Coordinates of C-alpha atoms and ligand atoms in Angstrom, one line a residue:
M29 CA 20.1 -4.1 9.8
N30 CA 22.2 -0.6 8.2
R31 CA 20.7 1.9 6.5
P32 CA 23.1 4.4 6.4
P33 CA 21.5 8.0 6.6
L34 CA 21.0 10.1 3.9
V35 CA 20.1 14.0 3.6
V36 CA 19.2 15.4 0.5
A37 CA 19.0 19.5 -0.3
N38 CA 16.0 20.3 -2.9
W39 CA 16.7 23.3 -3.9
K40 CA 13.5 23.5 -6.1
M41 CA 13.7 26.3 -8.7
N42 CA 16.7 28.2 -6.6
H43 CA 19.9 29.4 -7.0
T44 CA 21.8 29.8 -10.6
A45 CA 25.0 27.3 -11.2
T46 CA 26.8 30.8 -10.3
D47 CA 24.9 30.3 -6.8
A48 CA 26.0 26.8 -6.7
A49 CA 29.1 27.0 -6.8
A50 CA 29.5 29.6 -4.2
F51 CA 27.3 27.4 -1.7
A52 CA 29.5 24.5 -2.4
E53 CA 32.2 26.8 -1.3
R54 CA 30.7 27.7 2.4
L55 CA 28.8 24.4 2.6
V56 CA 32.3 21.9 1.8
P57 CA 34.5 23.2 5.0
E58 CA 31.4 23.1 7.2
L59 CA 31.2 19.6 6.5
V60 CA 34.7 18.3 7.7
P61 CA 33.3 17.0 11.0
S62 CA 31.8 14.5 8.6
A63 CA 34.2 13.8 6.0
R64 CA 35.0 10.2 7.4
A65 CA 31.5 9.3 7.5
L66 CA 30.9 10.2 4.0
S67 CA 33.8 8.8 2.5
T68 CA 33.3 5.3 4.2
G69 CA 29.6 5.6 2.8
R70 CA 28.2 5.4 6.6
L71 CA 26.8 9.1 6.1
E72 CA 25.2 10.5 2.8
V73 CA 24.6 13.5 1.5
A74 CA 22.9 14.6 -1.8
I75 CA 22.5 18.2 -3.3
A76 CA 19.6 18.4 -5.5
P77 CA 19.7 21.9 -7.6
A78 CA 17.9 23.0 -11.1
F79 CA 19.3 21.3 -13.8
P80 CA 21.5 24.3 -15.2
A81 CA 23.4 24.5 -12.4
L82 CA 24.0 20.1 -11.9
E83 CA 27.1 20.4 -13.7
R84 CA 28.5 23.2 -12.3
L85 CA 27.8 22.0 -8.5
G86 CA 29.3 18.5 -9.1
R87 CA 32.5 20.4 -10.3
A88 CA 32.2 22.5 -7.1
L89 CA 31.8 19.4 -5.1
A90 CA 34.5 16.9 -6.1
G91 CA 36.2 15.5 -3.6
S92 CA 33.9 16.4 -0.9
G93 CA 31.8 13.4 -0.5
V94 CA 29.0 15.1 -1.4
R95 CA 26.7 13.5 -4.3
L96 CA 24.7 15.0 -6.7
A97 CA 20.4 14.7 -7.0
A98 CA 17.8 15.8 -9.9
Q99 CA 14.8 17.0 -8.9
N100 CA 13.2 14.9 -12.1
V101 CA 13.1 13.0 -15.0
H102 CA 11.3 12.1 -17.7
E103 CA 10.0 8.1 -18.0
S104 CA 11.4 8.0 -21.4
T105 CA 15.0 7.4 -22.9
A106 CA 15.0 9.8 -25.7
G107 CA 13.4 11.5 -28.0
A108 CA 10.6 14.5 -28.6
F109 CA 9.7 15.9 -25.2
T110 CA 10.9 19.8 -25.5
G111 CA 11.7 20.7 -22.0
E112 CA 12.2 17.2 -20.7
V113 CA 15.3 15.7 -19.3
S114 CA 16.3 11.8 -19.5
A115 CA 18.1 9.4 -17.1
A116 CA 21.3 8.9 -19.0
M117 CA 21.9 12.5 -19.1
L118 CA 21.5 12.7 -15.4
E119 CA 24.0 9.6 -15.7
D120 CA 26.4 11.6 -17.7
L121 CA 26.2 14.3 -14.9
D122 CA 27.3 11.9 -12.1
C123 CA 24.0 12.3 -10.2
R124 CA 23.6 9.3 -7.9
F125 CA 20.0 10.2 -7.1
V126 CA 17.0 11.6 -8.9
L127 CA 13.4 12.7 -6.9
I128 CA 10.4 11.3 -8.6
G129 CA 7.0 12.5 -7.3
H130 CA 7.9 15.1 -5.6
S131 CA 4.1 16.6 -4.1
E132 CA 4.9 20.0 -6.5
R133 CA 5.7 17.8 -9.5
R134 CA 2.3 15.9 -8.8
A135 CA -0.3 19.0 -7.9
L136 CA 1.4 21.2 -10.2
F137 CA 2.9 19.0 -13.3
G138 CA 0.4 16.1 -13.7
D139 CA 2.8 14.0 -12.2
L140 CA -0.1 11.4 -11.6
D141 CA 0.3 7.8 -9.5
A142 CA 0.8 6.2 -13.5
R143 CA 3.2 8.3 -14.8
I144 CA 5.4 7.7 -11.6
A145 CA 5.5 4.2 -11.6
A146 CA 6.6 4.7 -15.2
K147 CA 9.4 7.1 -14.4
L148 CA 10.2 4.4 -11.5
D149 CA 10.5 1.9 -13.6
R150 CA 13.0 4.1 -15.9
V151 CA 15.1 4.7 -13.3
L152 CA 15.3 1.4 -11.4
A153 CA 16.7 0.4 -15.3
S154 CA 19.4 2.9 -14.9
R155 CA 22.5 3.7 -12.7
L156 CA 20.4 6.5 -10.7
S157 CA 18.9 5.8 -7.3
P158 CA 15.1 7.1 -7.1
I159 CA 13.6 8.5 -4.2
L160 CA 10.1 7.8 -4.4
C161 CA 8.4 11.4 -2.7
I162 CA 5.1 10.1 -0.9
G163 CA 2.6 12.1 1.5
E164 CA -1.0 13.2 2.0
T165 CA -1.9 16.6 1.6
L166 CA -4.2 18.5 4.8
A167 CA -7.9 17.5 4.1
E168 CA -6.5 13.7 3.7
R169 CA -5.1 13.6 6.6
E170 CA -8.4 15.1 8.4
A171 CA -10.6 13.0 6.9
D172 CA -8.7 10.3 8.2
Q173 CA -7.0 9.1 4.9
L174 CA -3.7 8.3 5.6
E175 CA -3.2 4.8 5.4
H176 CA -5.4 5.2 1.7
V177 CA -2.9 7.7 0.4
L178 CA -0.1 5.4 1.1
D179 CA -1.4 2.3 0.2
R180 CA -2.9 4.3 -3.4
Q181 CA 1.3 6.1 -3.7
L182 CA 3.1 2.6 -2.9
E183 CA 1.2 0.0 -5.0
A184 CA 2.6 0.7 -8.0
P185 CA 6.2 1.2 -7.2
I186 CA 5.9 -2.0 -4.5
A187 CA 4.4 -4.3 -7.4
L188 CA 7.1 -2.9 -10.1
L189 CA 10.2 -3.7 -7.4
R190 CA 8.7 -6.9 -6.3
S191 CA 8.6 -8.1 -9.8
R192 CA 12.0 -7.0 -10.8
I193 CA 13.4 -8.4 -7.9
E194 CA 11.8 -11.7 -8.8
A195 CA 13.0 -11.6 -12.2
G196 CA 16.4 -10.8 -10.6
A197 CA 17.0 -7.6 -11.9
E198 CA 16.7 -5.5 -8.5
S199 CA 18.9 -6.2 -5.8
P200 CA 17.4 -8.1 -3.0
R201 CA 18.2 -4.3 -1.0
P202 CA 16.7 -2.4 -3.4
A203 CA 18.4 1.0 -4.1
I204 CA 15.4 3.2 -4.1
A205 CA 14.3 5.7 -0.9
I206 CA 11.3 6.7 -0.2
A207 CA 10.2 10.4 0.9
Y208 CA 7.9 10.9 3.3
E209 CA 6.2 14.3 3.3
P210 CA 3.4 15.5 4.6
V211 CA 2.3 18.0 2.0
W212 CA 1.3 20.0 4.7
A213 CA 4.3 20.2 6.2
I214 CA 6.2 21.8 3.0
G215 CA 7.2 25.1 2.9
T216 CA 4.5 25.9 5.5
G217 CA 7.1 26.1 8.9
R218 CA 4.2 23.5 10.5
V219 CA 6.0 20.2 11.0
A220 CA 4.8 16.8 11.4
T221 CA 4.9 16.2 15.2
S222 CA 7.5 13.0 16.4
E223 CA 4.4 11.0 16.9
I224 CA 3.1 11.6 13.5
A225 CA 6.2 11.1 11.5
Q226 CA 7.7 8.1 13.6
Q227 CA 3.9 6.5 12.8
A228 CA 3.3 6.9 9.2
H229 CA 7.1 5.9 8.7
V230 CA 5.7 2.4 10.6
A231 CA 2.6 2.5 8.4
I232 CA 5.3 2.7 5.0
R233 CA 7.7 -0.1 6.5
R234 CA 5.0 -2.4 7.2
R235 CA 3.9 -2.1 3.5
L236 CA 7.4 -2.5 2.0
E237 CA 7.7 -5.8 4.6
A238 CA 4.5 -6.9 3.2
G239 CA 4.9 -6.4 -0.5
L240 CA 8.6 -7.3 -1.3
A241 CA 10.0 -9.2 2.0
P242 CA 10.8 -8.7 5.5
A243 CA 14.4 -8.3 4.8
A244 CA 14.1 -6.0 1.6
G245 CA 11.6 -3.9 3.2
Q246 CA 13.7 -3.2 6.5
Q247 CA 17.0 -2.1 3.9
I248 CA 15.1 0.7 2.6
R249 CA 15.7 4.0 3.6
I250 CA 12.5 6.2 4.8
L251 CA 13.5 10.4 4.9
Y252 CA 11.2 12.9 6.7
G253 CA 10.3 15.7 4.3
G254 CA 8.7 19.3 5.2
S255 CA 9.6 22.4 6.8
V256 CA 12.8 20.1 8.5
K257 CA 14.7 23.2 10.0
P258 CA 18.5 23.3 11.9
D259 CA 16.2 23.6 15.2
N260 CA 13.6 20.6 14.9
A261 CA 16.3 18.0 13.4
R262 CA 17.5 16.3 15.9
S263 CA 13.6 15.2 17.0
L264 CA 12.7 14.2 13.7
L265 CA 16.2 12.4 13.1
A266 CA 16.2 10.7 16.1
L267 CA 13.1 8.8 15.5
P268 CA 14.1 5.2 15.1
D269 CA 11.9 4.6 11.3
V270 CA 13.5 8.0 10.5
D271 CA 16.7 7.5 8.0
G272 CA 17.2 10.9 7.3
A273 CA 15.4 14.5 5.8
L274 CA 14.7 15.6 2.5
V275 CA 15.4 19.5 3.1
G276 CA 13.9 22.3 1.1
G277 CA 13.6 26.1 2.8
A278 CA 16.5 25.5 5.0
S279 CA 18.8 23.3 2.3
L280 CA 19.1 26.8 0.6
D281 CA 21.6 28.0 3.1
P282 CA 24.6 26.2 3.3
L283 CA 24.9 26.9 7.2
Q284 CA 21.9 25.7 7.8
F285 CA 22.7 22.5 5.3
A286 CA 25.5 21.8 7.1
S287 CA 23.8 21.9 10.5
I288 CA 21.0 19.5 9.3
V289 CA 24.0 17.6 8.2
S290 CA 26.5 17.8 11.3
T291 CA 22.7 16.6 13.7
C292 CA 21.8 13.6 11.3
R293 CA 25.4 12.4 11.7
E294 CA 25.3 13.1 15.9
T295 CA 22.0 11.5 15.9
R296 CA 22.0 8.3 13.7
L297 CA 25.8 7.4 14.1
E298 CA 27.7 6.0 17.2
P299 CA 30.4 8.0 17.8
C300 CA 33.5 7.1 15.6
Ligands
LIG423 P1 10.6 22.9 2.9 O1 10.3 21.4 1.8 O2 12.0 21.9 3.7 O3 11.3 23.7 2.6 O4 9.3 22.1 3.1 C1 10.9 20.4 1.4 C2 10.6 19.7 -0.1 O5 9.6 19.7 -0.5 O6 10.7 18.6 -0.3

């Protein structure tokens, strides 16, 4: 199976456009050892800045092979939605990826499962690749609810993907990636153990295989997110079902982010 690893920086509400340009200047030279893997698509790297930094960051990253991602998108094509951003606006800025359903959006901004499905529907019809974020809270984990939460969060997305594949609107190799981010590990410094991460990723993959088709489920990348740092990235990225990382806090520093990218390349790709 061919699942090129993907490392995504999620800057959340940090870094101005000016900061973003300075970040790119520091980052790009650090990625030279990964340049070949990036240019051939064997490794993918993206940065999701706040919306106002997208254009400037895109210019600063030109030619580096690092892609742009957005942190959010609205489910409508256009209209009277003050403060929102459409998929077409992101496409116009050469965004490649968009996060959907990040736990902070779910908890703070009313992105519940139905709305997330509507966003996903819109994005699947665009040229953007969605990164669907899922994961359980601490209370849900302690109540042994992981399987139930995964069922609930994946039910509508899988149904949507299946109907698109059946209608011929989606390639049998869907462009979607899933980010498993246990909420209790986000921004807390409390990273999932290898065992917890691998077990959750396998549970997600089983649902994808059963709900779509084994081949389609095998092709979908499942990223781990939640306190990924340079010193824990290797053990997480070495897990067979961890296809990359969604990095928050550590991605704000170009050297730390570059170190995670290098670890991903070394761990997931055979030496050329
Ligand atoms: P963190 O954030 O790496 O700071 O835990 C991850 C995320 O929210 O995507």
